[in-house]
mmCIF file of C-alpha atoms in Angstrom:
data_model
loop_
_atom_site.group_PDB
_atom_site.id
_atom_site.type_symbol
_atom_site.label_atom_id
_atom_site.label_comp_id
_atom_site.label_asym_id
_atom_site.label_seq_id
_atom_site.Cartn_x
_atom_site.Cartn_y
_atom_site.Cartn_z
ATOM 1 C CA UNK A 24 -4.692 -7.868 4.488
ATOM 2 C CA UNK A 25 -2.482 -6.200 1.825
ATOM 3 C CA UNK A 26 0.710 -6.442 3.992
ATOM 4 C CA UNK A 27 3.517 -9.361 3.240
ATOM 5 C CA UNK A 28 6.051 -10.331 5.489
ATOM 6 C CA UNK A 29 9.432 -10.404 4.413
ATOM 7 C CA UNK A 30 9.829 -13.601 6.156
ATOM 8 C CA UNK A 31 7.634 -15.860 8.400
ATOM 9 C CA UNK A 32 5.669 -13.653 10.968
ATOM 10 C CA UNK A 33 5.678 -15.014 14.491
ATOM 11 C CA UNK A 34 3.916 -18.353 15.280
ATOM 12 C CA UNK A 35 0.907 -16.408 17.066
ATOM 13 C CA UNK A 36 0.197 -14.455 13.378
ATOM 14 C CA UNK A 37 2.179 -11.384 14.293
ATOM 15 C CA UNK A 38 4.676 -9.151 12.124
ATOM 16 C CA UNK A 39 7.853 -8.877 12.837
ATOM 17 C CA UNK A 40 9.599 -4.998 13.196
ATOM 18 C CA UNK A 41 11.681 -5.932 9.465
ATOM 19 C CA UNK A 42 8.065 -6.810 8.226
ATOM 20 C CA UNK A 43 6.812 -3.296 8.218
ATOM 21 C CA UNK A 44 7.569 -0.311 5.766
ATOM 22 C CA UNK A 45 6.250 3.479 5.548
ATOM 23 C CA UNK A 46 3.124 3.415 3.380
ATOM 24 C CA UNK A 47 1.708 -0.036 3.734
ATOM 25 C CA UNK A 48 -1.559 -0.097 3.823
ATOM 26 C CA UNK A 49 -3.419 -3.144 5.818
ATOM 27 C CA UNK A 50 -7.522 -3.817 5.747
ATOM 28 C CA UNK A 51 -8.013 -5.958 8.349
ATOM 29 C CA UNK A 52 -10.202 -9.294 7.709
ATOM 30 C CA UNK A 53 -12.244 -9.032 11.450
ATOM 31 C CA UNK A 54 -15.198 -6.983 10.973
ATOM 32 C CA UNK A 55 -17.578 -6.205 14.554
ATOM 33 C CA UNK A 56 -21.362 -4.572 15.328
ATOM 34 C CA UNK A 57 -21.665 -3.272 18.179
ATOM 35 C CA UNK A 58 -23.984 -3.806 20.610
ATOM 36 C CA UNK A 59 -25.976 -1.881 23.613
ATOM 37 C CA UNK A 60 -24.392 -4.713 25.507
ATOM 38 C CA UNK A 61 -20.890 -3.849 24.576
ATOM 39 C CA UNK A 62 -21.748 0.024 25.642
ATOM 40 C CA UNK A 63 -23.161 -0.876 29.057
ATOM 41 C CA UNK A 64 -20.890 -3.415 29.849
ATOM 42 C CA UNK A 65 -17.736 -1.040 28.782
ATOM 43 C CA UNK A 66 -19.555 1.873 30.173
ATOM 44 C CA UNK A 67 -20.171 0.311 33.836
ATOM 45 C CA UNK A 68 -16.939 -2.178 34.090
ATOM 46 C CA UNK A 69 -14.563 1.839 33.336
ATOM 47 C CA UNK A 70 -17.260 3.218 36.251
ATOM 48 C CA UNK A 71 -18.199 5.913 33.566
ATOM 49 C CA UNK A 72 -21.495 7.248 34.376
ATOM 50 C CA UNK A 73 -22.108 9.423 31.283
ATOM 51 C CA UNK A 74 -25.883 9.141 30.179
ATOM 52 C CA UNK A 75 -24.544 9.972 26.682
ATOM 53 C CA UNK A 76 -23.645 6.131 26.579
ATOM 54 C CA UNK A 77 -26.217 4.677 29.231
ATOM 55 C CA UNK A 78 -29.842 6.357 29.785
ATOM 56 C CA UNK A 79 -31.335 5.356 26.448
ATOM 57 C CA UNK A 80 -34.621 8.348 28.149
ATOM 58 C CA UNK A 81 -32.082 10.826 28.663
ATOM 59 C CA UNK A 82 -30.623 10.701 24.987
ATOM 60 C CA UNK A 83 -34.186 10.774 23.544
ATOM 61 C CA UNK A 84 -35.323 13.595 25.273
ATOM 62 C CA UNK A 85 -32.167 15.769 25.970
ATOM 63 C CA UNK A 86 -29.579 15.072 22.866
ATOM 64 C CA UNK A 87 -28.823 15.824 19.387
ATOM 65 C CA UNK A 88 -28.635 12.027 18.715
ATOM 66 C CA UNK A 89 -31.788 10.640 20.185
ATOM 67 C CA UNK A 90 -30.265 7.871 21.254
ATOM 68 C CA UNK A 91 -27.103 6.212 23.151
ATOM 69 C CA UNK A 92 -23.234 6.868 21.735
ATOM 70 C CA UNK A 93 -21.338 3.852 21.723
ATOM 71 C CA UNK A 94 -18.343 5.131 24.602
ATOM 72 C CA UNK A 95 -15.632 6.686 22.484
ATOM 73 C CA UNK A 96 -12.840 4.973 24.686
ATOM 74 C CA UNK A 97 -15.057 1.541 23.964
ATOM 75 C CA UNK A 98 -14.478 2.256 20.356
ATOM 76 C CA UNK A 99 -10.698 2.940 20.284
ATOM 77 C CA UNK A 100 -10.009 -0.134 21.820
ATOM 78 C CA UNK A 101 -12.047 -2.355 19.885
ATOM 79 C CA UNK A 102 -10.486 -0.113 16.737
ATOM 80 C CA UNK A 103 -6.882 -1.531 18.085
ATOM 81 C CA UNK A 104 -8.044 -4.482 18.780
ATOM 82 C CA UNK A 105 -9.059 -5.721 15.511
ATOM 83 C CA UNK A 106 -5.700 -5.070 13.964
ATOM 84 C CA UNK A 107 -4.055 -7.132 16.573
ATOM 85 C CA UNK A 108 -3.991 -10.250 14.385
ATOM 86 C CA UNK A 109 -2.754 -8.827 11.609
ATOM 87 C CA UNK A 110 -0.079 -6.936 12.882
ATOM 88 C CA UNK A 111 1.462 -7.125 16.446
ATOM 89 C CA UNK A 112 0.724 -10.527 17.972
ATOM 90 C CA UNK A 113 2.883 -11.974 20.068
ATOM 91 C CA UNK A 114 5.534 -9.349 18.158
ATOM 92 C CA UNK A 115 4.443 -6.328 20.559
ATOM 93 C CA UNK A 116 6.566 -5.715 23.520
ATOM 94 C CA UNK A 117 5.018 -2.692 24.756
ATOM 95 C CA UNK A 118 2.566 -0.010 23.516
ATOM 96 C CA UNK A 119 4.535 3.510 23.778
ATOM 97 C CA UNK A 120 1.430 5.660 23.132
ATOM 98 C CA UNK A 121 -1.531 6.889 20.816
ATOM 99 C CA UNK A 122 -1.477 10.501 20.067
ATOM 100 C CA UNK A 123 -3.950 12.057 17.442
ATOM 101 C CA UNK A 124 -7.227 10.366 18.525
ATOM 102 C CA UNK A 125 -10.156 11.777 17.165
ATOM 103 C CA UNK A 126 -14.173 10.300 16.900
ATOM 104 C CA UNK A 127 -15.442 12.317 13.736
ATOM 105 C CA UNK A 128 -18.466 10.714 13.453
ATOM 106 C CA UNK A 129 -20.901 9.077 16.180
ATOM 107 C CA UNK A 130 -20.930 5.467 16.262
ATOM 108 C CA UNK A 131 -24.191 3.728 17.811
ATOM 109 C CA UNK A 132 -25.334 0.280 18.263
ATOM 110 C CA UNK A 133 -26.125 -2.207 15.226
ATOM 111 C CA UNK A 134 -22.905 -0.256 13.449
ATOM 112 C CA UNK A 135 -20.414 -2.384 11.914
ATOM 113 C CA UNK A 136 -17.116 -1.148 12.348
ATOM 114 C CA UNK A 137 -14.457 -2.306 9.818
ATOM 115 C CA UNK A 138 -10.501 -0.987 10.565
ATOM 116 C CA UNK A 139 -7.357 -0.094 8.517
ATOM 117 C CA UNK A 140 -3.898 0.514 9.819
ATOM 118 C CA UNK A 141 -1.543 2.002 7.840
ATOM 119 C CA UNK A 142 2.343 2.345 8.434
ATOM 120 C CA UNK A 143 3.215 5.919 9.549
ATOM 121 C CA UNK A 144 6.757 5.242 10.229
ATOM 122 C CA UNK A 145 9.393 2.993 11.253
ATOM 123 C CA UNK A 146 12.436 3.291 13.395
ATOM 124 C CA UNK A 147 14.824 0.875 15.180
ATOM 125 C CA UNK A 148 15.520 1.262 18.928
ATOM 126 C CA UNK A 149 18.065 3.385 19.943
ATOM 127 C CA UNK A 150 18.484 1.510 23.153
ATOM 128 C CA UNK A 151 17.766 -2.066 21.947
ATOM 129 C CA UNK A 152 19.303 -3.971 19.075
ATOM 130 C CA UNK A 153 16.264 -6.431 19.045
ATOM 131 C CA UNK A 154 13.676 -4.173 18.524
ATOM 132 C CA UNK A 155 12.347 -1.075 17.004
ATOM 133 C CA UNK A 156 9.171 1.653 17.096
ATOM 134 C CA UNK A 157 6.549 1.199 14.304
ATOM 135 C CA UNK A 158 4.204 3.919 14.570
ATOM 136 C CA UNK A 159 0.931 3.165 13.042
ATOM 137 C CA UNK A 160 -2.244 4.866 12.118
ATOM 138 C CA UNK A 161 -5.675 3.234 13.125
ATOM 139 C CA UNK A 162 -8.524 4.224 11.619
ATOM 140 C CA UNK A 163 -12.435 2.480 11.739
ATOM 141 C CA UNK A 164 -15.130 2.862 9.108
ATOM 142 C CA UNK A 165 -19.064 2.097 10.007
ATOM 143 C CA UNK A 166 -20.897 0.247 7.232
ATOM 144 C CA UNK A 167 -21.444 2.933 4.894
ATOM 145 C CA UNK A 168 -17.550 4.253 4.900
ATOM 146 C CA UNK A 169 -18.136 7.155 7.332
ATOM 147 C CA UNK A 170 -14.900 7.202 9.638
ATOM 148 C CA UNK A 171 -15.841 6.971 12.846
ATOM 149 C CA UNK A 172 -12.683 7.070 14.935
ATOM 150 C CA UNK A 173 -8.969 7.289 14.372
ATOM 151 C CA UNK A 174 -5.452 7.259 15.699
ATOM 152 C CA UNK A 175 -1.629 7.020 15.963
ATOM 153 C CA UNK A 176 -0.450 4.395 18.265
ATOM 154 C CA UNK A 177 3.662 3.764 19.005
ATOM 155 C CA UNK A 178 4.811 0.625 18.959
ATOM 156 C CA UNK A 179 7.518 -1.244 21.008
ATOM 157 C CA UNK A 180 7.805 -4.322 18.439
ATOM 158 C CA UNK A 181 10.289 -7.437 18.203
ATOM 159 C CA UNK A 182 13.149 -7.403 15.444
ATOM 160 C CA UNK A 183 12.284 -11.177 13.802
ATOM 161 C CA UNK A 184 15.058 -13.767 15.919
ATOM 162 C CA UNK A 185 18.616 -14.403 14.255
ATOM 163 C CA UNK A 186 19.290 -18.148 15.056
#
């Protein structure tokens, strides 16, 4: 992670809203192949019945690909997920949105998907003194640096405590 704090992040690992400036650039440690498990799992638990992600026959015989996408929505939230950690742990109060998303590449099991998140802007709340909106841009690499997926995601994040 290239990010500092400017002070000590939250007990759970999180940053704080002051801990965040326009630019900063964070590679997140966690690292994550996906699996055919992960796809049907995802796939059945969202009720999505798309043989794109589940009928390893139909994508053989019917499909530019040959064989099963990992589910897009699957991969944005693992994509989030990973910078959790490193950024909004137990310093999130809400998620406001994710606007932008795009999946420029397939992604497809035995990938390795490795994530950066880098600060698109900061604002504080116009409507709460102890917090502010950090809007940040997700993206996810496979193992040989194609991105496979990307987005902007609002956050509703915690101004660090004044005791």
């Amino acid at each position: 992670m290239t990010a500092q704090a400017n002070g000590s992040p939250h007990p759970r690992g999180g940053l704080y809203f002051e801990d965040f400036s326009v630019g900063q650039l964070i590679r997140h440690r966690l690292t994550r192949t996906v699996t055919q498990m992960d796809n049907m799992l995802f796939s059945n638990m969202t009720l999505n019945p798309q043989p794109l992600h589940i009928d390893a026959h139909f994508c053989a015989t019917e499909t530019e690909w040959g064989r099963p996408l990992m589910n897009s929505l699957f991969t944005l939230g693992l994509m989030i997920g990973i910078s959790v950690n490193d950024t909004t742990v137990g310093t999130t109060i809400a998620n406001l949105g994710m606007t932008d998303v795009r999946f420029p590449a397939p992604l497809f099991e035995g990938d390795t998907i490795s994530v950066t998140t880098e600060v698109v802007s900061v604002r504080s709340s116009k409507s709460r003194p102890d917090a502010g909106i950090v809007e940040f841009l997700h993206r996810a690499y496979k193992q040989d640096g194609t991105l496979v997926a990307e987005c902007r995601r609002q956050a509703f994040m915690r101004k660090r405590p004044t005791v």
